PDB file of C-alpha atoms and ligand atoms in Angstrom:
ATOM      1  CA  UNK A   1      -2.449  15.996   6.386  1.00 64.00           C
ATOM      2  CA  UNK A   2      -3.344  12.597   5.875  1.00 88.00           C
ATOM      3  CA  UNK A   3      -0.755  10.070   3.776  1.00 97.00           C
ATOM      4  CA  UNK A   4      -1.997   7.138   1.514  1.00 97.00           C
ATOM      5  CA  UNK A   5      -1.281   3.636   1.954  1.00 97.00           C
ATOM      6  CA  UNK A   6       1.188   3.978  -1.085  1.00 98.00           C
ATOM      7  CA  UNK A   7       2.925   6.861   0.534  1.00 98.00           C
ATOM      8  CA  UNK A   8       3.079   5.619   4.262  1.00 98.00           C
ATOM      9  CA  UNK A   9       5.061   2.786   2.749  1.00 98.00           C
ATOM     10  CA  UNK A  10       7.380   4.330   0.972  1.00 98.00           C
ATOM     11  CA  UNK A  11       6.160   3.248  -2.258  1.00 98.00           C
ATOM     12  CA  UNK A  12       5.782   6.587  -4.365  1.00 98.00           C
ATOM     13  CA  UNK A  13       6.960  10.150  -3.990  1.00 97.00           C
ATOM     14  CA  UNK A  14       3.814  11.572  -4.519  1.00 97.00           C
ATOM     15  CA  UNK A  15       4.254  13.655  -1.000  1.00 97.00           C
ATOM     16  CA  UNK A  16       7.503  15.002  -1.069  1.00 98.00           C
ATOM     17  CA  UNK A  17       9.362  17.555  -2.765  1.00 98.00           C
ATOM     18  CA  UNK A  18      12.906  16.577  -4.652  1.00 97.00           C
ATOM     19  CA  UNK A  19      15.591  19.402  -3.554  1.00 97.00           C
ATOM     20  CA  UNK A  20      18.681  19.151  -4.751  1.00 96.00           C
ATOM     21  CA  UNK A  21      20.412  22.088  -3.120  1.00 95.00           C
ATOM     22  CA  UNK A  22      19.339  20.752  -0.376  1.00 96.00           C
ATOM     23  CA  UNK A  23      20.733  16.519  -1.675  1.00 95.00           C
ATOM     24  CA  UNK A  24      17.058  15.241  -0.489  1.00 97.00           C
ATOM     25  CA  UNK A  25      13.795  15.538  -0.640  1.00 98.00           C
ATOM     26  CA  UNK A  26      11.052  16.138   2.187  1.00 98.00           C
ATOM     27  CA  UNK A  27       7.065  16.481   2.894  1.00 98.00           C
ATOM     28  CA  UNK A  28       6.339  20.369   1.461  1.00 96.00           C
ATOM     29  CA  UNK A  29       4.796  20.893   4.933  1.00 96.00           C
ATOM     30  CA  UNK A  30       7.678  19.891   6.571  1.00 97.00           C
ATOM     31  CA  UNK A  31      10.506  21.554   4.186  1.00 97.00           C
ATOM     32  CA  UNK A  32       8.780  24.520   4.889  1.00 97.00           C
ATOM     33  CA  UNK A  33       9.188  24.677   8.350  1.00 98.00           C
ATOM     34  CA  UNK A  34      12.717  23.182   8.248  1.00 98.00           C
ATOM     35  CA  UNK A  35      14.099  25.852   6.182  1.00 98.00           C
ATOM     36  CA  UNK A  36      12.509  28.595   8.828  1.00 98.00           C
ATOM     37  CA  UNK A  37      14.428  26.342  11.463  1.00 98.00           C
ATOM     38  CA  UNK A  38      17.555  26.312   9.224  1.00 98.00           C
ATOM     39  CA  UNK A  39      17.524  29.879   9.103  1.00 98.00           C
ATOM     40  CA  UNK A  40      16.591  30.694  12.883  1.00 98.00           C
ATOM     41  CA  UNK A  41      19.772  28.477  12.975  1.00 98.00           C
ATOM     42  CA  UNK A  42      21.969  30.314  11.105  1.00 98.00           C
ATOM     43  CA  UNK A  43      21.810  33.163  13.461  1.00 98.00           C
ATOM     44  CA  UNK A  44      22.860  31.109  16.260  1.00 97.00           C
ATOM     45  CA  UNK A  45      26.216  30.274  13.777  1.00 98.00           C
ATOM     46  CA  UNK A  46      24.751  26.847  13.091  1.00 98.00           C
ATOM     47  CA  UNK A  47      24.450  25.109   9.167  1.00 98.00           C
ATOM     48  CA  UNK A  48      21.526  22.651   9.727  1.00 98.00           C
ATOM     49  CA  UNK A  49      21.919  19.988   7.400  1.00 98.00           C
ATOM     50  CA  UNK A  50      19.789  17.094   6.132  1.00 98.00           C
ATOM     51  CA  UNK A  51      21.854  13.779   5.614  1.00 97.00           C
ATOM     52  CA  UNK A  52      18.670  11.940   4.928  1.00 96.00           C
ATOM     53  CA  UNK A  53      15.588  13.151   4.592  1.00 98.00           C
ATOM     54  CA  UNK A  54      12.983  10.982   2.340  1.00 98.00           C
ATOM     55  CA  UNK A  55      13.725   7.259   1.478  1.00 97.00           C
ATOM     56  CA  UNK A  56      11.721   5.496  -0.600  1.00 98.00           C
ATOM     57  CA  UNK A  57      10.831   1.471   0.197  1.00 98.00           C
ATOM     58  CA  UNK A  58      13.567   0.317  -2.526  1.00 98.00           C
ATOM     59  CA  UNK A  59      16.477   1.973  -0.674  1.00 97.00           C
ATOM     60  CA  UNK A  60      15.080   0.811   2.463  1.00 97.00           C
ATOM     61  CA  UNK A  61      15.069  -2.606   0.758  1.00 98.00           C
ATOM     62  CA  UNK A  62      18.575  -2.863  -0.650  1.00 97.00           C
ATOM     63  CA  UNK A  63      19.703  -1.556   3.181  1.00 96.00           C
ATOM     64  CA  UNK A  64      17.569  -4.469   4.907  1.00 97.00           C
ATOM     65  CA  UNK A  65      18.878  -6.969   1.835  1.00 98.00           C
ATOM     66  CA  UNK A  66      22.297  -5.944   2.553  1.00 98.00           C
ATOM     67  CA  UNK A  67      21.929  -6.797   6.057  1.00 97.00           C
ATOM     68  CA  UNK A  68      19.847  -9.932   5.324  1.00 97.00           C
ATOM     69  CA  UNK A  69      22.844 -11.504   2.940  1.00 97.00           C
ATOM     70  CA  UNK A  70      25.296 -10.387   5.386  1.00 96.00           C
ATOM     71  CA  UNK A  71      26.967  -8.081   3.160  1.00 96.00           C
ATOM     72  CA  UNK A  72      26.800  -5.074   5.634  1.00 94.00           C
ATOM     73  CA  UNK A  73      27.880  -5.601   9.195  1.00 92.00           C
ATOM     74  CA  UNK A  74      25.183  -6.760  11.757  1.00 93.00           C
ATOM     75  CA  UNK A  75      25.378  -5.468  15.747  1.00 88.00           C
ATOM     76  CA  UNK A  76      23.845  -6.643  18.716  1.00 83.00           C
ATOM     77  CA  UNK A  77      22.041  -3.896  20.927  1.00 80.00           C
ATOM     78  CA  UNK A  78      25.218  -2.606  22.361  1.00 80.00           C
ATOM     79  CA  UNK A  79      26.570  -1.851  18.996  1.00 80.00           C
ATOM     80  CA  UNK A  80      28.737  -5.020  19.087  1.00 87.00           C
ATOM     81  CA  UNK A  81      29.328  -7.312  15.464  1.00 91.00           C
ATOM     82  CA  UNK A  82      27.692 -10.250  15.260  1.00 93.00           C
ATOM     83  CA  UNK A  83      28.857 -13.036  12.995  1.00 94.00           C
ATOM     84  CA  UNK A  84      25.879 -13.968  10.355  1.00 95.00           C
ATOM     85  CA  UNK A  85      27.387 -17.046   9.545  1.00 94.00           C
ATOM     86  CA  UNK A  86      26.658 -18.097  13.089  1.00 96.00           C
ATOM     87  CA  UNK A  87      22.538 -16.621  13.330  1.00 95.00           C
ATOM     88  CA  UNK A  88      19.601 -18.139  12.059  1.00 96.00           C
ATOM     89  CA  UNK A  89      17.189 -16.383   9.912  1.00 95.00           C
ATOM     90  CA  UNK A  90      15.038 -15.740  12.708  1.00 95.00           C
ATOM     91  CA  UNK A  91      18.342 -13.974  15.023  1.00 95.00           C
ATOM     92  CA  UNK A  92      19.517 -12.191  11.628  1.00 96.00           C
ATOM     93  CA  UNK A  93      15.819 -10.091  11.589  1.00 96.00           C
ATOM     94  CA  UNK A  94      16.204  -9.702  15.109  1.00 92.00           C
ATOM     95  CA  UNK A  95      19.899  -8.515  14.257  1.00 92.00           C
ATOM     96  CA  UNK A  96      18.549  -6.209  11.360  1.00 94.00           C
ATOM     97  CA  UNK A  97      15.535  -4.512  13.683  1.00 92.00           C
ATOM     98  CA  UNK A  98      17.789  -3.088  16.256  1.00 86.00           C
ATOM     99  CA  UNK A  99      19.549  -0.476  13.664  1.00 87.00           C
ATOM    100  CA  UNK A 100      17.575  -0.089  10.789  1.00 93.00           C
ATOM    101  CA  UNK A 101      13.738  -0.588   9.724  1.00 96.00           C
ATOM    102  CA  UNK A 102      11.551  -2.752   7.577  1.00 98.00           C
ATOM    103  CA  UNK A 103      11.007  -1.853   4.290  1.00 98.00           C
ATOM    104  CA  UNK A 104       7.528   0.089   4.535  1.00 98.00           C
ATOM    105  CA  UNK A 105       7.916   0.924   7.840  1.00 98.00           C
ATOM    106  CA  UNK A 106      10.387   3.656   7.888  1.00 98.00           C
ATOM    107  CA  UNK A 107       9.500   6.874   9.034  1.00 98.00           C
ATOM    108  CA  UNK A 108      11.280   8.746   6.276  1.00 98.00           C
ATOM    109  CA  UNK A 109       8.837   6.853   4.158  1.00 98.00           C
ATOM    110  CA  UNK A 110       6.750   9.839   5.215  1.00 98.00           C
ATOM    111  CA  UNK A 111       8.854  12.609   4.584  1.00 98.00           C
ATOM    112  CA  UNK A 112       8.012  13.968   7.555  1.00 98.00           C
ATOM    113  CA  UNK A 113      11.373  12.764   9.069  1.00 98.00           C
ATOM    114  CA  UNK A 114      15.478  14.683   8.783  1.00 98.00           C
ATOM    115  CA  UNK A 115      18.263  13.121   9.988  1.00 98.00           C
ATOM    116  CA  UNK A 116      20.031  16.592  10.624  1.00 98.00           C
ATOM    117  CA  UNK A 117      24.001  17.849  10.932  1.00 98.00           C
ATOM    118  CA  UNK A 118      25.644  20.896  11.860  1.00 98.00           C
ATOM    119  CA  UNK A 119      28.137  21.523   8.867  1.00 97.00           C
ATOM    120  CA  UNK A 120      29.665  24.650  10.519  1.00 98.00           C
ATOM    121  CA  UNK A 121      30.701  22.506  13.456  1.00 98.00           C
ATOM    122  CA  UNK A 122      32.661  19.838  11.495  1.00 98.00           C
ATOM    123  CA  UNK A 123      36.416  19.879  11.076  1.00 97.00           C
ATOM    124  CA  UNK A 124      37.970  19.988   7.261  1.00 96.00           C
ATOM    125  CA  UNK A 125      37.709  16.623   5.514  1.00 96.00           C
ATOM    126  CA  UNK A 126      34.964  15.218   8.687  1.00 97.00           C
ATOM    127  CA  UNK A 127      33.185  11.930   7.947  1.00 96.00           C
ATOM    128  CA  UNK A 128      29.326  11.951   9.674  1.00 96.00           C
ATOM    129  CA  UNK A 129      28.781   8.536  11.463  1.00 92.00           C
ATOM    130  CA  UNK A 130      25.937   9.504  12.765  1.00 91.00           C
ATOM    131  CA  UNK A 131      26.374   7.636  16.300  1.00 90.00           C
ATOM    132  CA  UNK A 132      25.313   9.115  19.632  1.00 90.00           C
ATOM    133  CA  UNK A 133      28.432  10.215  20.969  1.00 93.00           C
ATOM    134  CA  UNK A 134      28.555  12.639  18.398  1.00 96.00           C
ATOM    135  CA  UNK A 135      25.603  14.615  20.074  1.00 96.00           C
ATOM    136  CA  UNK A 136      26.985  13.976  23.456  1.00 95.00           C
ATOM    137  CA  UNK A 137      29.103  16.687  25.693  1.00 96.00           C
ATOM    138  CA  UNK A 138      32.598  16.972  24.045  1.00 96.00           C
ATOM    139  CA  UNK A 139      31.210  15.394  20.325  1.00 97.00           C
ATOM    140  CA  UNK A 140      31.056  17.254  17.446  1.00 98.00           C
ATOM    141  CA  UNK A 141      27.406  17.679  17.609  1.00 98.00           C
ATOM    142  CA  UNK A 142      26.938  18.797  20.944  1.00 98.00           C
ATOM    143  CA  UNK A 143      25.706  22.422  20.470  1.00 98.00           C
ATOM    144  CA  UNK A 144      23.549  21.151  17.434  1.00 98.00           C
ATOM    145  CA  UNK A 145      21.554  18.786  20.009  1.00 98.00           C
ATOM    146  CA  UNK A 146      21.426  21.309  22.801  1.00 98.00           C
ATOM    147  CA  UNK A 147      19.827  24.091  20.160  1.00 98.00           C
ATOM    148  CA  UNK A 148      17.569  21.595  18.871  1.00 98.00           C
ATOM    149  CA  UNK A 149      16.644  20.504  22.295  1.00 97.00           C
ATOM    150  CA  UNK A 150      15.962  24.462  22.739  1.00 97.00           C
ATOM    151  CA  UNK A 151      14.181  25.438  19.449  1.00 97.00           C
ATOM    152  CA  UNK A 152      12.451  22.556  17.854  1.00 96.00           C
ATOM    153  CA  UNK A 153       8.959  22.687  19.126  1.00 96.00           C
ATOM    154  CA  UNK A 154       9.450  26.457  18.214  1.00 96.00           C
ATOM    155  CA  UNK A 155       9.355  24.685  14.698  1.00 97.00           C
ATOM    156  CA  UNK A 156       7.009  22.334  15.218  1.00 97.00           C
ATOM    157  CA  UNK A 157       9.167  19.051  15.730  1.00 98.00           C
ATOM    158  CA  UNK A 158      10.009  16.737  17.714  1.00 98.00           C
ATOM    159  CA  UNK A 159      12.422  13.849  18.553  1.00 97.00           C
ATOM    160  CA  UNK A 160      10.229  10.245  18.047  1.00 97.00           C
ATOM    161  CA  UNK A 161      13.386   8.617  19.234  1.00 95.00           C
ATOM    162  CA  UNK A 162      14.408  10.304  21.929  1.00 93.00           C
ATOM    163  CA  UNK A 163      14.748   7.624  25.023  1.00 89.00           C
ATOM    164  CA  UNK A 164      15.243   3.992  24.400  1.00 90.00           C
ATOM    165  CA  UNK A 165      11.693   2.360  24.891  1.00 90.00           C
ATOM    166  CA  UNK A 166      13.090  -1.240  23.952  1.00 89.00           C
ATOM    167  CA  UNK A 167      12.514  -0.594  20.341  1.00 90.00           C
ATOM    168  CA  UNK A 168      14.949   1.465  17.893  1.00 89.00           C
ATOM    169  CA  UNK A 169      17.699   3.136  19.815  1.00 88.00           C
ATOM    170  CA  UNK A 170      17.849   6.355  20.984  1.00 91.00           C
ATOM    171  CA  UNK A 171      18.637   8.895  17.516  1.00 94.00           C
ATOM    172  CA  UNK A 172      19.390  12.422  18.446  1.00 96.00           C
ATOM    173  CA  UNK A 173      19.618  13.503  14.669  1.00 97.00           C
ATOM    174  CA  UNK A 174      16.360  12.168  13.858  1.00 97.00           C
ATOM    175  CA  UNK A 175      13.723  15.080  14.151  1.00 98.00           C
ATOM    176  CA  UNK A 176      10.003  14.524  13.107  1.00 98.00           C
ATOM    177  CA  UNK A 177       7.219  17.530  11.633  1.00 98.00           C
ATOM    178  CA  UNK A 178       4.598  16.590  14.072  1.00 97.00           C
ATOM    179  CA  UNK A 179       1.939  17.784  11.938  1.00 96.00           C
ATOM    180  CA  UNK A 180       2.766  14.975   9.040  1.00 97.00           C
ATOM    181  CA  UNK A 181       3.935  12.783  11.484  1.00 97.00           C
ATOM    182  CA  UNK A 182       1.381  12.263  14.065  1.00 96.00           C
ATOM    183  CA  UNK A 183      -1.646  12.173  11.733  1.00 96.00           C
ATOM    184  CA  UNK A 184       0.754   9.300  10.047  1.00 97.00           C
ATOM    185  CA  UNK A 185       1.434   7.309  12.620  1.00 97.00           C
ATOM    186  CA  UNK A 186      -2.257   7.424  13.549  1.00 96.00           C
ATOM    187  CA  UNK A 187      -2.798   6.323  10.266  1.00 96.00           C
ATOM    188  CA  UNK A 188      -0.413   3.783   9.746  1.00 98.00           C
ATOM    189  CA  UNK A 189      -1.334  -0.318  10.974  1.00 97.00           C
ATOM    190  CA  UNK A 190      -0.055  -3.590  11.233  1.00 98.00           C
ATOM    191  CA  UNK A 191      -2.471  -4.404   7.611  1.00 98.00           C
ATOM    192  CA  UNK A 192      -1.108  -1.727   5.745  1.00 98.00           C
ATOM    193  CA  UNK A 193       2.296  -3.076   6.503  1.00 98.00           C
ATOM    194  CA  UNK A 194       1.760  -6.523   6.112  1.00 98.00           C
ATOM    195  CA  UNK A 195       0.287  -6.078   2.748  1.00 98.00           C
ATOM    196  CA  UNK A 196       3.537  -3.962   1.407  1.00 98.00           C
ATOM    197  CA  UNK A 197       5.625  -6.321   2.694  1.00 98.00           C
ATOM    198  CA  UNK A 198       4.098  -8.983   1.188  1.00 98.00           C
ATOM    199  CA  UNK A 199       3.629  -7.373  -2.646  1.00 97.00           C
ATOM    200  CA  UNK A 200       7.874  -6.561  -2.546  1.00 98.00           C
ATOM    201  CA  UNK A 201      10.348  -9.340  -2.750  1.00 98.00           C
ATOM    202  CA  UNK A 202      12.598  -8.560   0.274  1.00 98.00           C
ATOM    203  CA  UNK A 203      14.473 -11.070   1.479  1.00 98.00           C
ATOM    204  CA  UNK A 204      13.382 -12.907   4.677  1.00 97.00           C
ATOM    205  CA  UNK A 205       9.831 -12.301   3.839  1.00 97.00           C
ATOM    206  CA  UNK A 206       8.077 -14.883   5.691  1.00 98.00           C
ATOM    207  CA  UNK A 207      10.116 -14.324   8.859  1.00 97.00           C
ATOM    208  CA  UNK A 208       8.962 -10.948   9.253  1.00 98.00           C
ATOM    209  CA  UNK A 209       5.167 -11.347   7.890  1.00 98.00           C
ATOM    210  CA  UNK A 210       5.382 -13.923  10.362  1.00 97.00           C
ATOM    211  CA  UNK A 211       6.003 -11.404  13.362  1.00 97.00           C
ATOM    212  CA  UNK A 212       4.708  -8.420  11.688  1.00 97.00           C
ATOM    213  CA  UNK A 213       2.271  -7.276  15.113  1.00 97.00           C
ATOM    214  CA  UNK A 214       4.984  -7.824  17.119  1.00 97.00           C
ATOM    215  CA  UNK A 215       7.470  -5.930  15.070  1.00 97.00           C
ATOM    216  CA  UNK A 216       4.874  -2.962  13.991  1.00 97.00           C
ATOM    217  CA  UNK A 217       4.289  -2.545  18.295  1.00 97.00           C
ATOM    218  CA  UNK A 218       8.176  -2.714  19.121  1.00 96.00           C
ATOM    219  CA  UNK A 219       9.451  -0.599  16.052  1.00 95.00           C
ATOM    220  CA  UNK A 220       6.796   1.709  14.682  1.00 96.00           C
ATOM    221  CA  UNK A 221       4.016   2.320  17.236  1.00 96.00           C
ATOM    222  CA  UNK A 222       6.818   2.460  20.565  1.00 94.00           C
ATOM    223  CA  UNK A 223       7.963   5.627  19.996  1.00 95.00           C
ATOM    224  CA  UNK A 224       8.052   9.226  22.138  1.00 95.00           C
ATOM    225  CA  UNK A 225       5.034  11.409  21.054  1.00 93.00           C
ATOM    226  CA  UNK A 226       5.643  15.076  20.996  1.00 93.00           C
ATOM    227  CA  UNK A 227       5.762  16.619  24.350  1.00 82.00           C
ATOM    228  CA  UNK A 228       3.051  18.537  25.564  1.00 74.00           C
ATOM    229  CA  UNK A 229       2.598  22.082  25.189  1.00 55.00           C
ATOM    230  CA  UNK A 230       5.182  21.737  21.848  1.00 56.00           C
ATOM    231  CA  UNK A 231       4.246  23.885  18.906  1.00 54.00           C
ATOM    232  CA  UNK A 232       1.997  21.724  16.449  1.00 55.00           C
ATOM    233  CA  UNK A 233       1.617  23.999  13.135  1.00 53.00           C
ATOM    234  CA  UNK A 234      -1.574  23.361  11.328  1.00 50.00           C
ATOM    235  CA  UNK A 235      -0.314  21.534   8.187  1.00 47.00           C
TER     236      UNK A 235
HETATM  237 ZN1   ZN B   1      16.427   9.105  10.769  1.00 78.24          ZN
END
């Protein structure tokens, strides 16, 4: 199941699959197997829902330009504002990396990735933040994590951002199809990324082509692999 460079990146759709009953669209491998785990879910009274499944290196973009202009908010690592006014371009990136990617190196470039909700466990009118304490005991989410933490090797995925390794934080939504994934990841490198970075024109380009090993090893290539013994489906 091997992705191009194009496709790694982010920069075509030519391996996923558009649903819209589903609002997203997703690797065919790994649609496949969600909607088995959707319905194995659905007898356990749970509505598995994707909130984001594919992104594409333009919405990645206009997230990290956002963020770059300091027309979104920016945290520190404990979830804390910072002021951009105050950061050089250097501490905004830094800013940027702890909560969302670089433009070609997203995972749901791949389509191998779901950010995933339980829609029968949400109160009328509920807005998603998608934050950890929503998947902790007494959050809205708890019985979605502890099912997934059950069933989804069953499915053949796995949580790439399970424990906090120093590099993104800790996302209990974010589930992975191992058999896209890990032939991905072992396919994806520091050139590949360097070389769609440097053909877009995101803002703060030279700053991050400028620490683009460091930032590929922190954010891309630091991340849990699935456990042992988990169900791997031939793609
Ligand atoms: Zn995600």
């Amino acid at each position: 199941m091997m992705l191009n460079a194009l496709e790694l990146t982010g920069r075509t759709r030519t391996h996923v699959v558009q649903r819209d009953d589903l609002r997203a669209a997703v690797h065919a491998k790994a649609l496949e197997a969600f909607l088995e785990m959707k319905a194995d879910a659905s007898r356990a009274g749970l509505d598995l829902e994707i909130t984001s499944g594919f992104r594409d290196f333009a919405a990645q973009q206009r997230i990290w330009d956002m963020k770059f202009r300091g027309e979104r908010p920016l945290y520190d690592e404990a979830g804390n504002v910072r002021d951009h006014a105050a950061l050089s371009g250097e501490e905004v990136v830094d800013a940027i990396l702890c909560w969302s990617a670089v433009p070609g190196a997203s995972r749901h470039h791949w389509g191998s990735e779901i950010d995933v909700i339980d829609r029968a466990a949400m109160p009328e009118g509920y807005r998603v933040q998608l934050v950890p304490a929503e998947y902790e005991p007494g959050g809205v989410f708890q019985a979605l994590r502890c099912w997934l933490d059950s069933n989804l090797a069953r499915h053949g995925f796995f949580r790439p951002y399970g424990a906090f390794r120093g590099g993104v934080r800790p996302e209990p939504w974010h589930v992975s199809y191992a058999a896209v994934a890990v032939p991905a990841l072992a396919s994806f490198t520091p050139e590949l990324l360097a070389e769609a970075v440097e053909s877009s024109d995101m803002l703060g380009k030279a700053l991050v082509l400028k620490r683009l090993g460091d930032i590929f090893e922190r954010y891309v290539a630091n991340v849990d692999a699935p456990p042992s013994g988990a169900t791997v489906k031939p793609a």
